[in-house]
Amino acid sequence: KAGVTQTPRYLIKTRGQQVTLSCSPISGHRSVSWYQQTPGQGLQFLFEYFSETQRNKGNFPGRFSGRQFSNSRSEMNVSTLELGDSALYLCASSLSGVNTEAFFGQGTRLTVV
Amino acid sequence: QKEVEQDPGPLSVPEGAIVSLNCTYSNSAFQYFMWYRQYSRKGPELLMYTYSSGNKEDGRFTAQVDKSSKYISLFIRDSQPSDSATYLCAMSEQTSYDKVIFGPGTSLSVIP
């Protein structure tokens, strides 16, 4: 059974640009959540989508947004990139959104220069 | 004071050693306690989770929760080089994603 797939694996962007990251969950999983991981702040929750609806949102500015498609694939968008947005962005999927049943992808390493 | 604190490490042990990884927390409402393992350049992998207090064992891994002391531990017996990774504790009041608080992680190296 294929795991959670995130694309691209690595990305370099310039300050002020925008970026879109993609996450394909495990087949049958309807919940996709996104996290930002940095050495200073650790792993922080961004938002969760379930059946195309944003169900929960963390404490991040409006520059961070996401969406989920009918096939449960999800995208995350960051506009007007800042140097501090450099991080590993992880998505996790689960059947129903229970955090103890989540499987993480390998992440997208975003570097903003 | 952060809501979840974790031994910073890095921790380096010889193969076969017993490893103890620890976290403390301040929110007495936490009920779900999780341990994740994260290899370099990979996403976290859920190792074990415990509901409320007590012990849970899975192979070489044992998770302990002491809610009275607000302290959780992960023990690894007969540690192997393949256990070398960063270990993250996480905890929440409920099972929804937005309620999970992660510790900063402890880096472990098991030397052959």
mmCIF file of N, CA and C in Angstrom, chain B:
data_model
loop_
_atom_site.group_PDB
_atom_site.id
_atom_site.type_symbol
_atom_site.label_atom_id
_atom_site.label_comp_id
_atom_site.label_asym_id
_atom_site.label_seq_id
_atom_site.Cartn_x
_atom_site.Cartn_y
_atom_site.Cartn_z
ATOM 1 N N GLN B 1 7.807 29.235 30.119
ATOM 2 C CA GLN B 1 7.977 27.781 30.098
ATOM 3 C C GLN B 1 7.137 27.192 28.965
ATOM 4 N N LYS B 2 7.769 26.326 28.146
ATOM 5 C CA LYS B 2 7.043 25.712 27.053
ATOM 6 C C LYS B 2 6.080 24.669 27.604
ATOM 7 N N GLU B 3 5.015 24.409 26.827
ATOM 8 C CA GLU B 3 3.984 23.477 27.275
ATOM 9 C C GLU B 3 4.523 22.042 27.364
ATOM 10 N N VAL B 4 5.424 21.696 26.461
ATOM 11 C CA VAL B 4 6.041 20.364 26.458
ATOM 12 C C VAL B 4 7.551 20.538 26.357
ATOM 13 N N GLU B 5 8.265 19.971 27.291
ATOM 14 C CA GLU B 5 9.731 20.044 27.284
ATOM 15 C C GLU B 5 10.272 18.628 27.107
ATOM 16 N N GLN B 6 11.410 18.561 26.436
ATOM 17 C CA GLN B 6 12.004 17.256 26.159
ATOM 18 C C GLN B 6 13.500 17.355 26.366
ATOM 19 N N ASP B 7 14.110 16.283 26.907
ATOM 20 C CA ASP B 7 15.563 16.254 27.056
ATOM 21 C C ASP B 7 16.179 16.613 25.710
ATOM 22 N N PRO B 8 17.059 17.622 25.673
ATOM 23 C CA PRO B 8 17.523 18.126 24.382
ATOM 24 C C PRO B 8 18.459 17.199 23.629
ATOM 25 N N GLY B 9 19.223 16.407 24.355
ATOM 26 C CA GLY B 9 20.222 15.593 23.678
ATOM 27 C C GLY B 9 21.300 16.487 23.078
ATOM 28 N N PRO B 10 22.091 16.029 22.090
ATOM 29 C CA PRO B 10 21.959 14.681 21.542
ATOM 30 C C PRO B 10 22.444 13.604 22.517
ATOM 31 N N LEU B 11 21.905 12.410 22.294
ATOM 32 C CA LEU B 11 22.224 11.288 23.143
ATOM 33 C C LEU B 11 22.989 10.259 22.311
ATOM 34 N N SER B 12 24.112 9.774 22.842
ATOM 35 C CA SER B 12 24.918 8.797 22.131
ATOM 36 C C SER B 12 25.135 7.602 23.053
ATOM 37 N N VAL B 13 24.748 6.398 22.617
ATOM 38 C CA VAL B 13 24.858 5.209 23.457
ATOM 39 C C VAL B 13 25.476 4.073 22.652
ATOM 40 N N PRO B 14 26.098 3.096 23.321
ATOM 41 C CA PRO B 14 26.620 1.923 22.600
ATOM 42 C C PRO B 14 25.483 0.964 22.273
ATOM 43 N N GLU B 15 25.663 0.221 21.224
ATOM 44 C CA GLU B 15 24.675 -0.787 20.818
ATOM 45 C C GLU B 15 24.392 -1.729 21.984
ATOM 46 N N GLY B 16 23.116 -2.057 22.172
ATOM 47 C CA GLY B 16 22.730 -2.950 23.256
ATOM 48 C C GLY B 16 22.320 -2.254 24.531
ATOM 49 N N ALA B 17 22.573 -0.945 24.627
ATOM 50 C CA ALA B 17 22.239 -0.191 25.835
ATOM 51 C C ALA B 17 20.734 0.002 25.956
ATOM 52 N N ILE B 18 20.299 0.281 27.174
ATOM 53 C CA ILE B 18 18.911 0.688 27.401
ATOM 54 C C ILE B 18 18.864 2.212 27.334
ATOM 55 N N VAL B 19 17.946 2.707 26.538
ATOM 56 C CA VAL B 19 17.829 4.155 26.335
ATOM 57 C C VAL B 19 16.556 4.654 27.008
ATOM 58 N N SER B 20 16.677 5.785 27.664
ATOM 59 C CA SER B 20 15.517 6.421 28.291
ATOM 60 C C SER B 20 15.343 7.816 27.710
ATOM 61 N N LEU B 21 14.199 8.055 27.116
ATOM 62 C CA LEU B 21 13.880 9.365 26.540
ATOM 63 C C LEU B 21 12.708 9.945 27.326
ATOM 64 N N ASN B 22 12.797 11.225 27.662
ATOM 65 C CA ASN B 22 11.833 11.778 28.608
ATOM 66 C C ASN B 22 11.246 13.106 28.157
ATOM 67 N N CYS B 23 9.994 13.325 28.577
ATOM 68 C CA CYS B 23 9.315 14.603 28.334
ATOM 69 C C CYS B 23 8.549 14.996 29.587
ATOM 70 N N THR B 24 8.485 16.290 29.816
ATOM 71 C CA THR B 24 7.625 16.820 30.881
ATOM 72 C C THR B 24 6.634 17.787 30.250
ATOM 73 N N TYR B 25 5.513 17.989 30.907
ATOM 74 C CA TYR B 25 4.502 18.874 30.364
ATOM 75 C C TYR B 25 3.808 19.625 31.490
ATOM 76 N N SER B 26 3.090 20.668 31.111
ATOM 77 C CA SER B 26 2.471 21.503 32.129
ATOM 78 C C SER B 26 0.937 21.404 32.134
ATOM 79 N N ASN B 27 0.339 20.960 31.042
ATOM 80 C CA ASN B 27 -1.115 20.932 30.931
ATOM 81 C C ASN B 27 -1.684 19.627 31.494
ATOM 82 N N SER B 28 -2.325 19.699 32.620
ATOM 83 C CA SER B 28 -2.834 18.488 33.261
ATOM 84 C C SER B 28 -4.018 17.881 32.504
ATOM 85 N N ALA B 29 -4.537 18.579 31.497
ATOM 86 C CA ALA B 29 -5.667 18.058 30.718
ATOM 87 C C ALA B 29 -5.232 17.102 29.612
ATOM 88 N N PHE B 30 -3.941 17.005 29.360
ATOM 89 C CA PHE B 30 -3.469 16.069 28.326
ATOM 90 C C PHE B 30 -3.868 14.645 28.695
ATOM 91 N N GLN B 31 -4.389 13.919 27.691
ATOM 92 C CA GLN B 31 -4.810 12.536 27.941
ATOM 93 C C GLN B 31 -4.156 11.556 26.965
ATOM 94 N N TYR B 32 -3.765 12.049 25.792
ATOM 95 C CA TYR B 32 -3.177 11.186 24.765
ATOM 96 C C TYR B 32 -1.694 11.518 24.664
ATOM 97 N N PHE B 33 -0.878 10.487 24.739
ATOM 98 C CA PHE B 33 0.565 10.679 24.768
ATOM 99 C C PHE B 33 1.190 9.819 23.671
ATOM 100 N N MET B 34 1.961 10.440 22.805
ATOM 101 C CA MET B 34 2.503 9.757 21.643
ATOM 102 C C MET B 34 4.008 9.899 21.555
ATOM 103 N N TRP B 35 4.635 8.922 20.966
ATOM 104 C CA TRP B 35 6.056 8.977 20.638
ATOM 105 C C TRP B 35 6.220 8.731 19.145
ATOM 106 N N TYR B 36 6.981 9.619 18.513
ATOM 107 C CA TYR B 36 7.291 9.509 17.099
ATOM 108 C C TYR B 36 8.796 9.332 16.925
ATOM 109 N N ARG B 37 9.163 8.612 15.899
ATOM 110 C CA ARG B 37 10.565 8.476 15.499
ATOM 111 C C ARG B 37 10.698 9.146 14.134
ATOM 112 N N GLN B 38 11.731 9.940 13.988
ATOM 113 C CA GLN B 38 11.960 10.633 12.723
ATOM 114 C C GLN B 38 13.397 10.431 12.275
ATOM 115 N N TYR B 39 13.552 9.693 11.178
ATOM 116 C CA TYR B 39 14.866 9.523 10.591
ATOM 117 C C TYR B 39 15.210 10.771 9.777
ATOM 118 N N SER B 40 16.509 10.957 9.562
ATOM 119 C CA SER B 40 16.963 12.120 8.810
ATOM 120 C C SER B 40 16.311 12.149 7.430
ATOM 121 N N ARG B 41 15.799 13.310 7.061
ATOM 122 C CA ARG B 41 15.175 13.525 5.744
ATOM 123 C C ARG B 41 13.896 12.705 5.541
ATOM 124 N N LYS B 42 13.264 12.317 6.651
ATOM 125 C CA LYS B 42 12.000 11.588 6.566
ATOM 126 C C LYS B 42 10.964 12.271 7.444
ATOM 127 N N GLY B 43 9.690 11.893 7.251
ATOM 128 C CA GLY B 43 8.651 12.393 8.130
ATOM 129 C C GLY B 43 8.584 11.574 9.414
ATOM 130 N N PRO B 44 7.941 12.103 10.449
ATOM 131 C CA PRO B 44 7.799 11.346 11.703
ATOM 132 C C PRO B 44 6.945 10.092 11.501
ATOM 133 N N GLU B 45 7.275 9.076 12.283
ATOM 134 C CA GLU B 45 6.548 7.810 12.240
ATOM 135 C C GLU B 45 6.039 7.536 13.658
ATOM 136 N N LEU B 46 4.734 7.302 13.797
ATOM 137 C CA LEU B 46 4.189 7.042 15.118
ATOM 138 C C LEU B 46 4.681 5.691 15.642
ATOM 139 N N LEU B 47 5.361 5.715 16.787
ATOM 140 C CA LEU B 47 5.852 4.481 17.403
ATOM 141 C C LEU B 47 4.802 3.886 18.344
ATOM 142 N N MET B 48 4.319 4.714 19.245
ATOM 143 C CA MET B 48 3.393 4.227 20.251
ATOM 144 C C MET B 48 2.530 5.375 20.743
ATOM 145 N N TYR B 49 1.346 5.042 21.192
ATOM 146 C CA TYR B 49 0.582 6.050 21.907
ATOM 147 C C TYR B 49 -0.092 5.402 23.099
ATOM 148 N N THR B 50 -0.305 6.231 24.123
ATOM 149 C CA THR B 50 -0.909 5.771 25.367
ATOM 150 C C THR B 50 -2.027 6.718 25.740
ATOM 151 N N TYR B 51 -3.092 6.152 26.213
ATOM 152 C CA TYR B 51 -4.194 6.976 26.702
ATOM 153 C C TYR B 51 -4.136 6.983 28.225
ATOM 154 N N SER B 52 -4.106 8.165 28.792
ATOM 155 C CA SER B 52 -4.069 8.362 30.239
ATOM 156 C C SER B 52 -2.790 7.776 30.827
ATOM 157 N N SER B 53 -2.804 7.348 32.054
ATOM 158 C CA SER B 53 -1.585 6.886 32.723
ATOM 159 C C SER B 53 -1.309 5.419 32.453
ATOM 160 N N GLY B 54 -0.096 4.999 32.796
ATOM 161 C CA GLY B 54 0.231 3.587 32.718
ATOM 162 C C GLY B 54 1.363 3.307 31.768
ATOM 163 N N ASN B 55 1.604 2.033 31.543
ATOM 164 C CA ASN B 55 2.679 1.557 30.676
ATOM 165 C C ASN B 55 2.103 0.860 29.455
ATOM 166 N N LYS B 56 2.889 0.904 28.391
ATOM 167 C CA LYS B 56 2.525 0.159 27.187
ATOM 168 C C LYS B 56 3.804 -0.377 26.583
ATOM 169 N N GLU B 57 3.799 -1.644 26.216
ATOM 170 C CA GLU B 57 5.005 -2.271 25.675
ATOM 171 C C GLU B 57 4.744 -2.758 24.262
ATOM 172 N N ASP B 58 5.759 -2.570 23.401
ATOM 173 C CA ASP B 58 5.677 -3.069 22.031
ATOM 174 C C ASP B 58 7.080 -3.471 21.615
ATOM 175 N N GLY B 59 7.346 -4.757 21.712
ATOM 176 C CA GLY B 59 8.679 -5.244 21.361
ATOM 177 C C GLY B 59 9.731 -4.669 22.291
ATOM 178 N N ARG B 60 10.728 -4.004 21.715
ATOM 179 C CA ARG B 60 11.806 -3.432 22.525
ATOM 180 C C ARG B 60 11.440 -2.065 23.120
ATOM 181 N N PHE B 61 10.277 -1.559 22.803
ATOM 182 C CA PHE B 61 9.864 -0.232 23.229
ATOM 183 C C PHE B 61 8.822 -0.294 24.347
ATOM 184 N N THR B 62 9.016 0.548 25.359
ATOM 185 C CA THR B 62 8.043 0.681 26.446
ATOM 186 C C THR B 62 7.768 2.157 26.679
ATOM 187 N N ALA B 63 6.495 2.516 26.666
ATOM 188 C CA ALA B 63 6.100 3.896 26.961
ATOM 189 C C ALA B 63 5.487 3.942 28.349
ATOM 190 N N GLN B 64 5.886 4.944 29.108
ATOM 191 C CA GLN B 64 5.341 5.121 30.461
ATOM 192 C C GLN B 64 4.768 6.519 30.589
ATOM 193 N N VAL B 65 3.641 6.612 31.258
ATOM 194 C CA VAL B 65 3.019 7.911 31.515
ATOM 195 C C VAL B 65 2.752 8.026 33.012
ATOM 196 N N ASP B 66 3.234 9.101 33.604
ATOM 197 C CA ASP B 66 2.967 9.394 35.009
ATOM 198 C C ASP B 66 2.257 10.749 35.053
ATOM 199 N N LYS B 67 0.947 10.726 35.061
ATOM 200 C CA LYS B 67 0.190 11.985 35.007
ATOM 201 C C LYS B 67 0.337 12.786 36.294
ATOM 202 N N SER B 68 0.563 12.120 37.401
ATOM 203 C CA SER B 68 0.704 12.863 38.662
ATOM 204 C C SER B 68 1.951 13.732 38.650
ATOM 205 N N SER B 69 2.993 13.270 37.963
ATOM 206 C CA SER B 69 4.243 14.035 37.860
ATOM 207 C C SER B 69 4.336 14.802 36.559
ATOM 208 N N LYS B 70 3.358 14.616 35.669
ATOM 209 C CA LYS B 70 3.370 15.238 34.333
ATOM 210 C C LYS B 70 4.680 14.887 33.620
ATOM 211 N N TYR B 71 4.898 13.583 33.504
ATOM 212 C CA TYR B 71 6.189 13.080 33.014
ATOM 213 C C TYR B 71 5.919 11.840 32.183
ATOM 214 N N ILE B 72 6.499 11.787 30.966
ATOM 215 C CA ILE B 72 6.379 10.576 30.169
ATOM 216 C C ILE B 72 7.755 10.130 29.712
ATOM 217 N N SER B 73 7.888 8.832 29.495
ATOM 218 C CA SER B 73 9.176 8.265 29.094
ATOM 219 C C SER B 73 8.978 7.229 28.003
ATOM 220 N N LEU B 74 10.008 7.090 27.197
ATOM 221 C CA LEU B 74 10.097 5.999 26.228
ATOM 222 C C LEU B 74 11.395 5.267 26.504
ATOM 223 N N PHE B 75 11.290 3.949 26.753
ATOM 224 C CA PHE B 75 12.468 3.138 26.966
ATOM 225 C C PHE B 75 12.695 2.256 25.742
ATOM 226 N N ILE B 76 13.937 2.177 25.327
ATOM 227 C CA ILE B 76 14.315 1.300 24.226
ATOM 228 C C ILE B 76 15.312 0.297 24.784
ATOM 229 N N ARG B 77 14.935 -0.985 24.744
ATOM 230 C CA ARG B 77 15.839 -2.031 25.214
ATOM 231 C C ARG B 77 16.681 -2.546 24.059
ATOM 232 N N ASP B 78 17.875 -3.054 24.395
ATOM 233 C CA ASP B 78 18.756 -3.649 23.384
ATOM 234 C C ASP B 78 18.836 -2.735 22.145
ATOM 235 N N SER B 79 19.227 -1.508 22.366
ATOM 236 C CA SER B 79 19.222 -0.524 21.279
ATOM 237 C C SER B 79 20.106 -0.968 20.107
ATOM 238 N N GLN B 80 19.649 -0.632 18.911
ATOM 239 C CA GLN B 80 20.323 -1.015 17.669
ATOM 240 C C GLN B 80 20.726 0.243 16.893
ATOM 241 N N PRO B 81 21.736 0.141 16.042
ATOM 242 C CA PRO B 81 22.102 1.304 15.220
ATOM 243 C C PRO B 81 20.915 1.840 14.416
ATOM 244 N N SER B 82 19.982 0.949 14.050
ATOM 245 C CA SER B 82 18.805 1.385 13.291
ATOM 246 C C SER B 82 17.847 2.236 14.126
ATOM 247 N N ASP B 83 18.076 2.295 15.440
ATOM 248 C CA ASP B 83 17.263 3.167 16.306
ATOM 249 C C ASP B 83 17.764 4.612 16.265
ATOM 250 N N SER B 84 18.901 4.842 15.620
ATOM 251 C CA SER B 84 19.447 6.203 15.537
ATOM 252 C C SER B 84 18.491 7.094 14.764
ATOM 253 N N ALA B 85 17.967 8.088 15.433
ATOM 254 C CA ALA B 85 16.926 8.957 14.862
ATOM 255 C C ALA B 85 16.630 10.047 15.879
ATOM 256 N N THR B 86 15.730 10.943 15.503
ATOM 257 C CA THR B 86 15.209 11.921 16.457
ATOM 258 C C THR B 86 13.866 11.425 16.958
ATOM 259 N N TYR B 87 13.680 11.477 18.269
ATOM 260 C CA TYR B 87 12.445 11.010 18.880
ATOM 261 C C TYR B 87 11.642 12.213 19.392
ATOM 262 N N LEU B 88 10.396 12.268 18.970
ATOM 263 C CA LEU B 88 9.517 13.377 19.352
ATOM 264 C C LEU B 88 8.412 12.848 20.249
ATOM 265 N N CYS B 89 8.207 13.504 21.380
ATOM 266 C CA CYS B 89 7.018 13.190 22.153
ATOM 267 C C CYS B 89 5.919 14.166 21.712
ATOM 268 N N ALA B 90 4.684 13.751 21.889
ATOM 269 C CA ALA B 90 3.556 14.607 21.528
ATOM 270 C C ALA B 90 2.398 14.264 22.456
ATOM 271 N N MET B 91 1.575 15.249 22.711
ATOM 272 C CA MET B 91 0.461 14.988 23.607
ATOM 273 C C MET B 91 -0.716 15.899 23.285
ATOM 274 N N SER B 92 -1.900 15.464 23.685
ATOM 275 C CA SER B 92 -3.093 16.250 23.376
ATOM 276 C C SER B 92 -4.210 15.931 24.361
ATOM 277 N N GLU B 93 -5.142 16.861 24.413
ATOM 278 C CA GLU B 93 -6.345 16.643 25.236
ATOM 279 C C GLU B 93 -7.353 15.790 24.498
ATOM 280 N N GLN B 94 -7.361 15.956 23.175
ATOM 281 C CA GLN B 94 -8.326 15.241 22.342
ATOM 282 C C GLN B 94 -7.572 14.604 21.187
ATOM 283 N N THR B 95 -8.310 13.911 20.332
ATOM 284 C CA THR B 95 -7.647 13.220 19.225
ATOM 285 C C THR B 95 -7.586 14.049 17.953
ATOM 286 N N SER B 96 -8.044 15.293 17.978
ATOM 287 C CA SER B 96 -7.988 16.090 16.752
ATOM 288 C C SER B 96 -6.598 16.696 16.577
ATOM 289 N N TYR B 97 -6.223 16.911 15.330
ATOM 290 C CA TYR B 97 -4.869 17.345 15.015
ATOM 291 C C TYR B 97 -4.495 18.674 15.652
ATOM 292 N N ASP B 98 -5.414 19.589 15.699
ATOM 293 C CA ASP B 98 -5.053 20.931 16.145
ATOM 294 C C ASP B 98 -4.739 20.985 17.627
ATOM 295 N N LYS B 99 -5.029 19.935 18.349
ATOM 296 C CA LYS B 99 -4.781 19.942 19.794
ATOM 297 C C LYS B 99 -3.454 19.278 20.181
ATOM 298 N N VAL B 100 -2.728 18.778 19.204
ATOM 299 C CA VAL B 100 -1.490 18.060 19.513
ATOM 300 C C VAL B 100 -0.342 19.040 19.699
ATOM 301 N N ILE B 101 0.378 18.884 20.784
ATOM 302 C CA ILE B 101 1.585 19.679 21.044
ATOM 303 C C ILE B 101 2.771 18.731 20.989
ATOM 304 N N PHE B 102 3.744 19.085 20.160
ATOM 305 C CA PHE B 102 4.936 18.256 20.001
ATOM 306 C C PHE B 102 6.082 18.802 20.845
ATOM 307 N N GLY B 103 6.891 17.897 21.373
ATOM 308 C CA GLY B 103 8.139 18.300 21.994
ATOM 309 C C GLY B 103 9.164 18.613 20.921
ATOM 310 N N PRO B 104 10.273 19.247 21.284
ATOM 311 C CA PRO B 104 11.278 19.650 20.296
ATOM 312 C C PRO B 104 12.099 18.494 19.743
ATOM 313 N N GLY B 105 12.068 17.339 20.401
ATOM 314 C CA GLY B 105 12.791 16.182 19.891
ATOM 315 C C GLY B 105 14.120 15.948 20.583
ATOM 316 N N THR B 106 14.501 14.679 20.667
ATOM 317 C CA THR B 106 15.821 14.277 21.187
ATOM 318 C C THR B 106 16.495 13.444 20.119
ATOM 319 N N SER B 107 17.710 13.842 19.743
ATOM 320 C CA SER B 107 18.471 13.100 18.743
ATOM 321 C C SER B 107 19.230 11.968 19.426
ATOM 322 N N LEU B 108 19.072 10.759 18.924
ATOM 323 C CA LEU B 108 19.714 9.574 19.493
ATOM 324 C C LEU B 108 20.647 8.939 18.458
ATOM 325 N N SER B 109 21.855 8.631 18.886
ATOM 326 C CA SER B 109 22.790 7.879 18.053
ATOM 327 C C SER B 109 23.172 6.609 18.807
ATOM 328 N N VAL B 110 23.003 5.472 18.160
ATOM 329 C CA VAL B 110 23.403 4.193 18.738
ATOM 330 C C VAL B 110 24.647 3.737 17.995
ATOM 331 N N ILE B 111 25.756 3.648 18.725
ATOM 332 C CA ILE B 111 27.062 3.365 18.125
ATOM 333 C C ILE B 111 27.319 1.862 18.114
ATOM 334 N N PRO B 112 27.637 1.292 16.931
ATOM 335 C CA PRO B 112 27.888 -0.168 16.869
ATOM 336 C C PRO B 112 29.125 -0.552 17.669
#
